Coordinates of C-alpha atoms and ligand atoms in Angstrom, one line a residue:
M1 CA 22.9 -15.5 -2.3
S2 CA 20.7 -19.1 -2.8
R3 CA 17.2 -19.1 -1.9
H4 CA 17.9 -21.5 0.9
T5 CA 20.4 -19.6 2.1
R6 CA 17.4 -17.1 3.8
S7 CA 17.9 -19.4 7.2
T8 CA 16.3 -18.9 10.3
R9 CA 19.6 -17.4 12.1
R10 CA 18.6 -14.1 10.4
W11 CA 16.1 -13.5 12.8
I12 CA 18.5 -13.0 15.8
V13 CA 20.4 -10.9 13.9
A14 CA 17.9 -8.8 12.9
G15 CA 16.5 -7.8 16.4
V16 CA 19.8 -7.0 17.6
A17 CA 20.3 -4.7 14.8
A18 CA 17.0 -3.5 16.0
G19 CA 18.4 -2.5 19.0
L20 CA 15.6 -4.5 20.9
P21 CA 15.4 -6.9 23.3
L22 CA 16.6 -10.4 23.4
A23 CA 13.3 -11.7 25.1
L24 CA 11.1 -10.5 21.8
L25 CA 13.9 -12.2 19.5
A26 CA 15.3 -15.6 20.0
P27 CA 13.1 -18.4 17.9
Q28 CA 10.9 -20.5 19.3
A29 CA 12.5 -24.1 20.8
G30 CA 10.1 -26.5 19.0
A31 CA 7.4 -25.3 16.5
Q32 CA 3.9 -26.1 18.5
P33 CA 1.1 -27.8 15.8
P34 CA -1.5 -25.8 14.4
A35 CA -4.2 -25.7 16.9
A36 CA -7.9 -26.3 15.2
P37 CA -9.7 -23.0 14.5
A38 CA -11.5 -22.3 17.7
A39 CA -15.0 -20.6 17.3
P40 CA -14.1 -16.6 17.0
T41 CA -15.2 -14.1 19.3
V42 CA -14.1 -11.5 19.5
D43 CA -13.8 -9.9 23.0
T44 CA -13.6 -6.4 22.6
A45 CA -12.6 -5.9 26.4
R46 CA -9.6 -7.1 26.2
H47 CA -8.6 -4.1 24.6
G48 CA -6.3 -2.5 26.2
T49 CA -5.7 -4.2 29.1
T50 CA -2.0 -5.4 30.5
T51 CA -1.6 -8.4 28.1
D52 CA -0.7 -5.8 25.5
L53 CA 2.3 -6.2 23.4
P54 CA 4.9 -2.9 23.3
K55 CA 5.4 -1.2 20.0
V56 CA 8.7 -2.6 18.6
P57 CA 9.2 -3.0 14.9
V58 CA 10.4 -6.6 15.0
M59 CA 8.8 -9.7 16.8
V60 CA 9.4 -13.1 16.3
G61 CA 7.3 -15.9 17.3
S62 CA 4.2 -17.9 17.3
G63 CA 0.2 -18.2 16.8
G64 CA -0.2 -15.6 13.9
A65 CA 1.4 -12.3 13.7
V66 CA 0.7 -8.5 12.4
S67 CA 2.4 -5.7 11.0
S68 CA 1.1 -1.9 10.6
V69 CA 2.3 1.1 11.4
D70 CA 0.6 2.0 14.3
R71 CA 0.3 -0.2 18.0
D72 CA -3.6 0.1 18.5
A73 CA -4.1 -1.4 15.2
S74 CA -2.1 -4.1 15.3
Q75 CA -2.8 -4.7 18.9
V76 CA -6.6 -5.4 17.5
G77 CA -5.4 -7.7 14.8
I78 CA -3.1 -9.7 17.5
D79 CA -6.7 -9.8 19.8
V80 CA -8.7 -11.2 16.9
L81 CA -5.8 -13.4 16.2
A82 CA -5.8 -14.8 20.2
H83 CA -9.4 -15.2 19.9
G84 CA -9.6 -18.0 17.2
G85 CA -9.7 -15.4 14.0
N86 CA -7.8 -16.1 10.8
A87 CA -5.9 -13.7 8.7
A88 CA -9.1 -12.4 6.9
D89 CA -10.5 -11.3 10.3
A90 CA -7.4 -9.9 11.6
A91 CA -6.9 -7.7 8.6
V92 CA -10.3 -6.5 8.3
A93 CA -9.9 -5.3 12.2
T94 CA -6.7 -4.1 11.5
A95 CA -8.1 -1.7 9.0
A96 CA -10.8 -0.7 10.6
A97 CA -8.3 0.4 13.2
L98 CA -6.5 2.0 11.0
G99 CA -9.4 3.8 9.9
V100 CA -9.7 5.1 13.4
T101 CA -6.0 5.9 14.2
E102 CA -4.7 7.3 10.7
P103 CA -8.1 8.6 9.7
Y104 CA -5.8 10.2 7.2
S105 CA -4.5 7.2 5.7
A106 CA -7.3 5.1 5.8
G107 CA -10.6 4.7 6.3
I108 CA -14.4 4.0 5.3
G109 CA -14.1 7.1 3.1
G110 CA -11.2 5.4 0.8
G111 CA -10.6 2.0 -1.2
G112 CA -7.8 -0.3 -0.9
F113 CA -6.3 -3.7 -2.1
L114 CA -6.4 -7.3 -0.6
V115 CA -4.2 -9.9 -1.7
Y116 CA -4.8 -13.3 0.2
Y117 CA -3.1 -16.6 0.7
D118 CA -6.5 -18.7 1.5
A119 CA -4.1 -21.9 3.3
A120 CA -7.2 -24.1 2.3
S121 CA -6.9 -24.0 -0.8
K122 CA -3.4 -23.3 -1.1
K123 CA -4.5 -20.0 -3.7
V124 CA -3.5 -16.2 -3.6
S125 CA -6.5 -14.2 -4.3
T126 CA -7.2 -10.5 -4.6
I127 CA -9.9 -8.5 -3.7
D128 CA -10.5 -4.6 -5.9
G129 CA -11.4 -2.5 -3.2
R130 CA -10.4 0.8 -5.7
E131 CA -13.2 3.8 -5.6
T132 CA -14.6 4.1 -9.3
A133 CA -15.6 7.6 -10.6
P134 CA -19.3 8.7 -11.2
A135 CA -20.5 7.1 -14.2
T136 CA -21.2 11.0 -15.6
F137 CA -17.2 11.5 -15.4
T138 CA -15.8 12.1 -18.6
D139 CA -12.0 12.5 -20.1
R140 CA -12.8 15.6 -19.5
A141 CA -13.8 15.6 -15.9
F142 CA -10.8 17.9 -14.8
I143 CA -10.5 20.2 -17.7
D144 CA -12.1 23.3 -16.7
P145 CA -14.7 24.4 -19.0
A146 CA -14.1 27.9 -18.6
T147 CA -10.3 27.8 -19.8
G148 CA -10.3 24.3 -21.5
Q149 CA -7.3 23.8 -18.9
P150 CA -6.9 21.1 -16.4
Y151 CA -8.5 22.5 -12.7
A152 CA -4.2 23.5 -10.6
F153 CA -4.3 20.2 -9.0
A154 CA -3.5 21.6 -5.8
T155 CA -7.5 22.8 -5.7
A156 CA -8.5 19.6 -7.0
V157 CA -7.6 17.4 -4.3
N158 CA -9.2 20.1 -2.1
S159 CA -13.3 19.6 -4.4
G160 CA -16.1 17.0 -4.2
L161 CA -14.9 16.4 -7.8
S162 CA -12.1 14.5 -6.8
V163 CA -14.3 12.0 -4.4
G164 CA -14.9 7.9 -5.5
V165 CA -17.6 6.1 -4.8
P166 CA -15.5 3.9 -1.3
G167 CA -14.3 0.8 -1.5
T168 CA -13.2 -0.2 1.2
P169 CA -16.2 -1.0 3.4
A170 CA -17.1 -3.4 0.3
L171 CA -13.8 -4.5 0.2
W172 CA -14.3 -5.8 3.9
D173 CA -17.4 -7.3 3.4
K174 CA -16.3 -9.2 0.5
A175 CA -12.8 -10.4 2.2
L176 CA -15.0 -11.8 5.7
R177 CA -18.1 -13.5 3.4
D178 CA -15.4 -15.0 0.9
F179 CA -12.4 -15.7 3.9
G180 CA -13.2 -14.7 7.2
T181 CA -14.9 -16.5 10.0
L182 CA -16.4 -13.3 11.7
S183 CA -19.1 -10.8 10.5
L184 CA -18.5 -7.5 9.9
N185 CA -20.7 -6.6 13.3
D186 CA -18.0 -8.3 15.1
A187 CA -14.9 -7.5 13.1
L188 CA -16.0 -3.5 13.6
K189 CA -16.8 -3.7 16.6
P190 CA -13.0 -3.3 18.6
A191 CA -12.6 -0.5 15.6
E192 CA -15.7 1.4 17.3
K193 CA -15.1 0.8 20.2
L194 CA -11.5 2.9 19.8
A195 CA -13.0 5.6 18.2
A196 CA -15.5 5.7 21.0
K197 CA -13.3 5.7 24.0
G198 CA -10.2 7.1 22.2
F199 CA -6.4 6.9 21.5
V200 CA -3.2 8.5 22.7
V201 CA -2.1 10.7 20.0
D202 CA 1.4 10.4 18.9
K203 CA 4.1 12.5 17.0
T204 CA 2.9 11.5 13.7
F205 CA -0.7 11.9 13.7
S206 CA -0.6 15.7 15.4
D207 CA 2.1 16.5 12.8
Q208 CA -0.4 15.2 9.7
T209 CA -2.9 17.3 11.8
A210 CA -0.8 20.3 11.6
A211 CA 0.2 19.8 8.6
N212 CA -3.5 19.6 7.3
A213 CA -4.7 22.6 10.0
T214 CA -5.1 25.4 7.0
R215 CA -6.8 23.4 4.9
F216 CA -9.0 21.8 7.9
K217 CA -10.2 24.8 8.7
T218 CA -12.0 25.5 5.2
F219 CA -14.7 22.7 6.1
P220 CA -16.2 23.2 8.9
E221 CA -17.1 19.8 10.0
T222 CA -13.4 18.7 9.4
A223 CA -12.3 21.3 11.7
R224 CA -15.0 20.4 14.5
V225 CA -13.7 16.8 13.7
F226 CA -10.2 17.3 14.0
L227 CA -8.8 19.8 14.8
R228 CA -8.9 20.9 18.8
D229 CA -9.2 24.2 19.5
G230 CA -7.7 25.3 15.9
A231 CA -5.4 23.2 16.0
A232 CA -3.3 19.7 16.2
P233 CA -4.3 17.6 19.1
P234 CA -0.7 17.3 21.6
V235 CA 1.2 14.3 21.8
G236 CA -0.2 12.8 24.7
S237 CA -3.0 13.6 24.7
T238 CA -6.3 11.7 24.0
F239 CA -8.0 11.7 20.9
T240 CA -11.7 10.6 20.7
N241 CA -14.3 10.3 17.4
P242 CA -17.5 9.9 18.9
D243 CA -19.0 10.5 15.2
M244 CA -17.1 7.8 13.4
A245 CA -18.2 5.4 16.6
T246 CA -21.3 6.0 15.1
A247 CA -20.0 5.2 11.7
Y248 CA -19.0 1.4 12.6
R249 CA -21.8 0.8 14.4
T250 CA -24.1 1.7 11.7
L251 CA -22.3 -0.3 8.9
R252 CA -21.9 -3.2 11.3
T253 CA -25.7 -3.0 12.8
Q254 CA -26.4 -2.4 9.2
G255 CA -24.3 -3.8 7.1
V256 CA -23.0 -2.7 4.0
K257 CA -25.8 -1.5 2.9
S258 CA -25.8 1.4 4.7
L259 CA -23.0 2.9 2.5
Y260 CA -24.2 1.5 -0.5
A261 CA -27.8 2.4 -0.2
G262 CA -28.7 3.6 3.0
S263 CA -28.5 6.9 5.1
L264 CA -24.3 6.3 5.5
G265 CA -24.0 6.7 1.8
R266 CA -26.7 9.4 1.3
A267 CA -24.9 11.6 3.8
V268 CA -21.5 10.7 2.1
V269 CA -23.7 11.5 -1.9
A270 CA -24.8 14.8 -0.1
E271 CA -21.1 16.1 1.2
A272 CA -19.3 15.3 -2.1
Q273 CA -21.9 17.3 -3.7
A274 CA -21.7 20.1 -1.7
P275 CA -19.7 23.1 -3.1
H276 CA -16.9 23.1 -0.6
T277 CA -13.7 24.8 -1.9
D278 CA -13.9 28.2 -0.5
G279 CA -14.6 30.4 -3.9
T280 CA -12.3 28.1 -6.1
S281 CA -13.2 27.2 -9.2
V282 CA -13.6 23.5 -8.6
P283 CA -17.4 21.9 -9.2
A284 CA -18.8 20.0 -6.6
G285 CA -18.5 16.2 -6.7
Q286 CA -20.8 14.3 -9.4
I287 CA -21.1 10.4 -7.2
T288 CA -24.9 9.6 -6.8
M289 CA -26.3 7.0 -5.1
A290 CA -26.8 5.5 -8.1
D291 CA -23.4 4.9 -8.5
L292 CA -22.5 3.7 -5.0
G293 CA -25.8 1.2 -5.9
A294 CA -23.6 -0.2 -8.9
Y295 CA -20.7 -0.1 -6.6
R296 CA -18.5 -3.9 -6.2
A297 CA -15.8 -4.7 -4.4
L298 CA -13.8 -7.1 -7.4
A299 CA -12.4 -10.8 -7.0
K300 CA -9.4 -10.4 -9.6
D301 CA -6.8 -13.2 -10.5
P302 CA -3.5 -11.7 -8.6
I303 CA -0.3 -11.2 -11.1
H304 CA 2.1 -14.0 -10.8
S305 CA 5.3 -14.1 -11.6
Q306 CA 8.7 -15.7 -10.6
Y307 CA 11.8 -14.2 -8.6
K308 CA 14.9 -16.1 -7.8
G309 CA 12.5 -19.6 -7.6
Y310 CA 10.2 -17.5 -5.2
D311 CA 6.2 -17.1 -6.8
V312 CA 5.3 -13.7 -6.5
Y313 CA 2.5 -12.5 -6.2
G314 CA 0.8 -9.1 -6.9
M315 CA -2.1 -6.6 -7.4
P316 CA -3.6 -6.7 -11.1
V317 CA -5.4 -3.4 -12.4
P318 CA -6.5 -1.0 -11.8
S319 CA -3.2 -1.0 -9.6
S320 CA -0.2 -1.0 -11.6
G321 CA 1.4 -2.8 -8.4
G322 CA 1.5 -6.0 -9.4
I323 CA 3.0 -5.7 -12.6
A324 CA 5.7 -3.0 -11.9
V325 CA 7.2 -4.9 -9.0
A326 CA 7.1 -8.3 -11.2
E327 CA 8.8 -6.6 -13.9
I328 CA 11.4 -4.9 -11.4
L329 CA 12.6 -8.3 -10.8
N330 CA 12.4 -9.4 -13.9
L331 CA 14.7 -6.5 -15.6
M332 CA 17.2 -7.6 -12.5
T333 CA 17.5 -10.7 -13.4
A334 CA 17.8 -9.7 -16.8
Y335 CA 20.9 -7.3 -15.3
E336 CA 22.1 -10.8 -13.8
Q337 CA 22.0 -12.7 -17.4
R338 CA 23.5 -9.8 -19.2
T339 CA 26.2 -8.8 -16.4
G340 CA 27.0 -12.4 -15.4
M341 CA 27.2 -11.0 -12.0
S342 CA 24.4 -11.6 -9.0
T343 CA 22.8 -8.6 -7.6
A344 CA 23.9 -10.4 -4.9
D345 CA 27.6 -9.7 -5.4
V346 CA 27.6 -6.3 -7.2
D347 CA 28.2 -3.5 -4.6
E348 CA 25.6 -0.9 -3.0
V349 CA 26.9 1.2 -5.9
Q350 CA 26.2 -1.1 -8.5
Y351 CA 23.2 -2.9 -7.1
L352 CA 21.0 0.7 -6.2
H353 CA 22.5 1.6 -10.4
R354 CA 20.4 -1.4 -11.7
F355 CA 17.8 -1.0 -9.3
S356 CA 17.5 2.6 -10.4
E357 CA 17.3 1.3 -14.0
A358 CA 14.8 -1.3 -13.4
S359 CA 12.5 0.7 -12.1
A360 CA 12.7 3.8 -14.1
T361 CA 12.2 0.8 -16.9
A362 CA 9.4 -0.8 -15.0
F363 CA 7.6 3.4 -14.8
A364 CA 8.0 3.6 -17.8
D365 CA 5.9 1.1 -19.2
R366 CA 3.4 1.6 -16.5
N367 CA 2.9 4.5 -17.6
R368 CA 2.4 3.7 -21.0
Y369 CA -0.1 0.8 -20.9
V370 CA -1.4 0.1 -17.3
G371 CA -5.3 1.8 -16.9
D372 CA -8.6 0.5 -16.2
V373 CA -9.1 0.0 -19.9
A374 CA -9.3 -3.1 -21.5
G375 CA -6.7 -5.0 -23.9
V376 CA -3.5 -4.3 -20.6
P377 CA -0.4 -6.4 -22.6
V378 CA -0.2 -7.2 -18.7
G379 CA 1.5 -11.0 -19.3
E380 CA 4.1 -9.8 -21.6
L381 CA 4.7 -6.8 -19.2
V382 CA 5.7 -9.5 -16.6
D383 CA 7.3 -11.6 -19.4
P384 CA 11.0 -12.5 -18.8
G385 CA 11.6 -12.0 -22.3
F386 CA 10.2 -8.7 -22.0
A387 CA 12.6 -7.9 -19.0
A388 CA 15.0 -9.1 -21.6
E389 CA 14.4 -6.7 -24.4
R390 CA 14.4 -3.9 -21.6
A391 CA 17.4 -5.3 -20.4
C392 CA 19.5 -4.3 -23.8
F393 CA 20.1 -0.4 -23.5
F394 CA 21.4 -1.4 -19.7
D395 CA 25.1 -0.4 -19.4
P396 CA 26.5 -1.3 -16.1
A397 CA 28.7 1.9 -16.4
A398 CA 26.4 4.3 -17.4
A399 CA 22.4 5.4 -16.5
Q400 CA 20.0 5.7 -19.2
P401 CA 18.9 9.2 -20.0
R402 CA 15.7 10.0 -18.5
P403 CA 13.1 9.7 -19.4
I404 CA 13.5 5.9 -20.7
A405 CA 11.1 5.5 -23.4
P406 CA 8.8 2.1 -22.8
G407 CA 8.9 -0.9 -24.5
V408 CA 7.2 -2.6 -26.7
P409 CA 4.9 -6.0 -25.0
D410 CA 4.6 -7.4 -28.2
G411 CA 5.7 -11.3 -27.5
D412 CA 8.2 -10.8 -30.1
Y413 CA 11.4 -10.1 -27.8
T414 CA 14.7 -11.2 -30.5
S415 CA 15.2 -7.2 -31.4
C416 CA 16.7 -4.1 -29.2
P417 CA 13.1 -1.9 -30.2
T418 CA 13.8 2.1 -30.1
T419 CA 10.5 4.0 -29.0
T420 CA 9.5 7.4 -29.0
V421 CA 9.8 8.7 -25.3
A422 CA 6.4 10.9 -25.0
E423 CA 6.5 11.0 -20.9
R424 CA 4.9 13.2 -18.4
Q425 CA 4.5 12.4 -14.9
P426 CA 1.3 11.7 -13.5
N427 CA 0.1 13.1 -10.0
D428 CA 2.1 11.3 -6.9
G429 CA 0.3 10.8 -3.9
Q430 CA 2.4 10.6 -0.6
S431 CA -0.1 8.8 2.4
T432 CA -2.4 5.5 2.6
T433 CA -0.9 2.6 4.9
H434 CA -0.6 -1.4 4.8
L435 CA -0.9 -4.1 6.7
T436 CA 0.4 -7.4 6.7
V437 CA -1.2 -10.3 9.0
A438 CA -0.3 -14.0 9.2
D439 CA -1.9 -17.0 11.4
R440 CA -1.5 -19.9 12.8
W441 CA -3.4 -21.7 10.3
G442 CA -0.9 -20.4 7.7
N443 CA -3.1 -17.9 6.0
V444 CA -1.5 -14.4 4.7
A445 CA -3.5 -10.7 4.4
A446 CA -1.2 -8.2 2.2
Y447 CA -3.5 -5.4 2.2
T448 CA -2.8 -1.6 1.7
L449 CA -5.7 0.8 2.1
T450 CA -5.7 4.4 1.5
I451 CA -7.8 8.0 1.0
E452 CA -5.5 9.1 -1.5
Q453 CA -3.8 12.4 0.1
T454 CA -2.7 12.3 3.7
G455 CA -6.3 14.0 4.8
G456 CA -7.9 12.5 1.8
S457 CA -10.0 15.7 0.3
G458 CA -10.4 17.5 3.7
I459 CA -14.2 16.7 3.1
T460 CA -15.9 14.9 6.4
V461 CA -19.0 13.8 6.1
P462 CA -21.1 15.3 8.7
G463 CA -22.4 12.8 11.9
Y464 CA -20.1 10.3 10.7
G465 CA -16.3 11.9 11.3
F466 CA -14.6 10.2 8.3
L467 CA -13.2 11.6 5.2
L468 CA -13.4 11.2 2.0
N469 CA -11.4 10.2 -0.1
N470 CA -9.7 12.5 -3.4
E471 CA -8.8 9.0 -5.4
L472 CA -9.9 10.2 -8.1
T473 CA -6.7 12.7 -8.9
D474 CA -4.5 9.8 -9.2
F475 CA -6.1 9.4 -12.8
N476 CA -3.7 11.9 -15.2
F477 CA -6.1 15.2 -15.6
T478 CA -4.7 15.5 -19.0
P479 CA -2.8 12.9 -21.6
T480 CA 0.5 11.9 -20.2
Q481 CA 2.1 9.9 -23.3
G482 CA 2.2 12.3 -26.5
A483 CA 0.3 10.8 -29.6
A484 CA 0.4 7.5 -27.8
P485 CA -3.4 6.5 -25.8
D486 CA -3.0 7.2 -21.9
P487 CA -5.1 4.4 -20.5
N488 CA -5.6 6.4 -17.1
L489 CA -7.8 9.2 -18.5
P490 CA -10.7 9.6 -16.3
G491 CA -13.8 7.1 -17.4
P492 CA -17.5 6.7 -16.5
S493 CA -17.3 4.1 -13.6
K494 CA -13.7 3.8 -13.9
R495 CA -11.1 3.0 -11.5
P496 CA -8.3 5.1 -11.5
R497 CA -4.8 3.8 -12.0
S498 CA -2.7 2.5 -8.4
S499 CA 0.6 2.0 -7.6
M500 CA -0.7 -0.1 -4.5
S501 CA 1.8 -3.3 -4.3
P502 CA 0.7 -5.5 -1.5
T503 CA 2.8 -8.4 -2.1
I504 CA 2.9 -12.2 -1.5
I505 CA 5.6 -14.5 -2.0
L506 CA 5.6 -18.2 -1.8
D507 CA 8.4 -20.8 -1.5
D508 CA 7.7 -24.1 -2.8
G509 CA 3.9 -23.4 -2.8
A510 CA 4.1 -22.2 1.1
P511 CA 3.8 -18.1 2.4
F512 CA 7.0 -16.8 2.9
L513 CA 7.1 -13.2 3.0
A514 CA 4.4 -10.7 2.6
V515 CA 4.8 -7.0 2.3
G516 CA 3.4 -3.4 1.6
S517 CA 3.6 0.0 2.0
P518 CA 2.4 3.2 1.2
G519 CA 3.9 6.3 -0.4
G520 CA 1.4 7.0 -3.9
A521 CA 4.0 5.6 -6.9
T522 CA 6.9 5.5 -4.4
I523 CA 5.4 2.5 -2.9
I524 CA 6.5 -0.1 -6.2
T525 CA 10.3 0.9 -5.2
S526 CA 9.7 1.0 -1.6
V527 CA 8.0 -3.1 -2.4
S528 CA 11.0 -3.7 -4.6
Q529 CA 14.0 -2.8 -2.8
T530 CA 12.4 -4.7 0.0
I531 CA 11.9 -7.5 -0.9
L532 CA 15.5 -7.1 -3.1
G533 CA 17.5 -5.9 0.3
Y534 CA 16.2 -9.4 1.9
L535 CA 16.5 -12.2 -0.6
D536 CA 19.7 -10.5 -2.5
R537 CA 21.8 -8.0 -0.5
D538 CA 22.2 -10.3 3.0
L539 CA 19.8 -7.9 4.8
S540 CA 17.8 -9.2 7.7
L541 CA 14.4 -7.9 6.9
V542 CA 14.0 -5.0 9.5
N543 CA 17.0 -4.4 8.0
A544 CA 15.9 -4.7 4.2
I545 CA 12.8 -2.3 5.4
A546 CA 14.7 0.6 7.3
S547 CA 17.6 0.7 4.1
P548 CA 18.0 3.6 2.7
R549 CA 15.1 4.1 0.1
L550 CA 15.7 5.4 -3.8
S551 CA 13.0 5.5 -5.8
S552 CA 13.5 6.3 -9.8
R553 CA 10.3 6.7 -11.3
N554 CA 11.9 7.8 -15.0
G555 CA 11.7 11.5 -13.6
A556 CA 14.5 13.7 -14.1
S557 CA 15.9 12.9 -11.0
E558 CA 15.5 10.3 -8.7
P559 CA 14.2 11.2 -4.9
A560 CA 16.2 9.2 -2.5
E561 CA 16.6 9.8 1.2
P562 CA 18.7 12.0 2.9
A563 CA 20.7 9.1 4.5
L564 CA 21.3 7.4 1.1
L565 CA 22.8 11.4 0.1
A566 CA 24.5 11.3 2.6
S567 CA 26.4 8.3 2.2
P568 CA 29.2 7.2 -0.4
V569 CA 26.4 5.7 -2.4
A570 CA 25.3 9.0 -3.9
A571 CA 28.5 9.7 -4.7
G572 CA 28.8 6.8 -6.6
L573 CA 25.5 6.6 -8.6
R574 CA 26.1 10.4 -9.4
A575 CA 29.5 9.4 -11.4
L576 CA 27.5 7.1 -13.3
G577 CA 25.2 9.7 -14.7
H578 CA 22.3 9.3 -12.0
T579 CA 20.4 13.1 -11.1
L580 CA 19.6 12.2 -7.0
S581 CA 17.1 15.3 -5.9
D582 CA 16.2 14.5 -1.8
G583 CA 12.6 12.7 -0.9
G584 CA 12.6 12.9 2.4
E585 CA 11.4 10.5 4.0
I586 CA 9.6 7.3 1.6
G587 CA 7.1 5.0 2.5
A588 CA 6.1 2.8 5.3
V589 CA 6.8 -1.2 4.8
T590 CA 5.3 -3.5 7.1
A591 CA 6.0 -7.6 6.3
I592 CA 5.6 -10.8 7.9
R593 CA 8.4 -14.0 7.3
S594 CA 6.8 -16.8 7.9
F595 CA 8.7 -20.4 8.9
G596 CA 6.6 -22.6 9.2
E597 CA 5.2 -24.4 11.6
G598 CA 3.2 -21.9 12.5
R599 CA 6.2 -19.6 13.9
F600 CA 6.4 -15.6 12.5
E601 CA 8.5 -13.2 12.5
A602 CA 6.5 -9.6 11.7
A603 CA 8.7 -6.4 11.0
A604 CA 7.8 -2.7 10.5
E605 CA 9.7 0.9 10.2
T606 CA 12.3 1.3 12.7
T607 CA 11.7 5.3 12.5
R608 CA 10.3 6.5 9.5
R609 CA 6.3 7.5 10.2
G610 CA 7.4 7.1 14.1
G611 CA 8.2 3.9 13.6
G612 CA 5.3 0.7 12.9
S613 CA 4.4 -2.5 15.1
A614 CA 5.1 -5.7 14.6
M615 CA 3.8 -7.9 16.6
V616 CA 3.4 -11.8 17.2
V617 CA 0.8 -13.1 19.2
S618 CA 3.2 -15.8 21.1
P619 CA 6.8 -14.1 21.5
A620 CA 9.3 -16.7 21.1
P621 CA 10.8 -16.9 25.5
Ligands
LIG701 N1 -3.8 6.7 -4.4 C1 -2.6 6.2 -4.1 C2 -2.0 5.2 -5.1 O1 -3.4 4.5 -5.5 C3 -2.2 5.9 -2.9 C4 -2.2 7.2 -2.0 C5 -0.3 7.2 -1.6 O2 0.1 6.2 -1.5 O3 0.0 8.4 -1.4 O4 -1.0 4.7 -5.6

């Protein structure tokens, strides 16, 4: 399919397929010219009024768009946009609201990555708000000195040792300073109000609380804040978190120095250093006020690659997301060139066979080469020549045996080198949240944030009602690459490797698509599969998101969603040698398609995580 066949007619098809009211789907006749920026104010009193938009997974219209997993959070972003805020303002306000309604996935105590298209400069930038290890961390930080063996992963995730210096408040502050129009003080007001007044508990929140209830009970402060009578709050009840409101009030009135050099930070450090783990052997955390004081959210150049004539921008190191998504897309192109058959034209089995081979190959390379270390061969890993060389073992009729060995990104792509396989699978998380925002001036934000596992470390900061991350468990506890160096071992002040893949795609220099997902290492495959589904497989955006997912990550088996396993496609993949396993529900994508002239399609999950919330400021009539 040519890039230009991706036409506006698809929005209507998308909505009908999702069973949505046509009023939310019809394209707007005659685009409104972009209005001049108004002086932004956030009217927090508006939140919760009858102007609220419904929770739907796709909406088309103008004036700006927000897509997140949560209706309240999307509404906060829409309110900011409606009152003159831009995409950076709305992204921060929406993220802060997700800290309230998705406290087990995101919040003050975690980190994340922002990819941002700035319409004024026509440039894509990124901010790295990843957590850092303490300055005292060594490559043996997760080795028990008593045994010489790594701590059990299931124990380490509930310890202060797993807590990294939070990066989220610093990212919010930097995003607003670099791109926004609101102060932090204003941007956090809606979230503070949401925490104080409460939100209606949905099934996802209740289920996530129930799944965590046993471990939350080992942390009295966490049980006090998040459990009701020792159990998950029932669906339909109102959940308030006055302590979190205090945290937001502190942050917005005292600034981020309250965390990095003040009372909030002292509370974080004290709690991370406290002995916590109910008699287990994992030591307390090592982060100090000096570590907090040294923290910076970092501006970084994005990863840039091209796919089917589009410019694809993703997150650089310490995320592996941008590199891996680029390599997957490059490999899909390389397979087309080798076979002479386009991704659009092959059947579903062959398409997913290609996708599986590409993602397994990209994971072999990211595991071998990518981490927060000097000398990552970024340019080579995203070079189409490297992908062409990596495609030389691709066979349309048979899956490559797993694990696939890493490639040789040395700039010489004339051979078909063989390397040794020395792969052990790193640990994968399952949490996180992603939001996507576009404003009427053409700015776009793709922002993924996390506290690592669902419920993070399980440790709540007393008096402030938010959970601390366990992001440092994203380091490999022991080397995974045999005799080769492992780029993702723990180290002093190092940032653990991530899979988060907020992605912005431009068409002829203008925003076209913004997309991202939670889901640990599956983020990379969910984002890539959504892009491929939309660009190559003739799916509407919401259907590209809804398609059953396959997450082949170079392991012995390839996790697939139940709907895929139940389809004839699974038999076809098995016949090619793929070993599929039940991956349960994978990811929770949100995306926005810009049509230009201020018109958008916001899209989200139809059913995963209870369905996402896609909104635009002015729905098309
Ligand atoms: N810690 C994971 C990462 O940075 C994200 C957590 C998750 O999605 O499970 O890749």
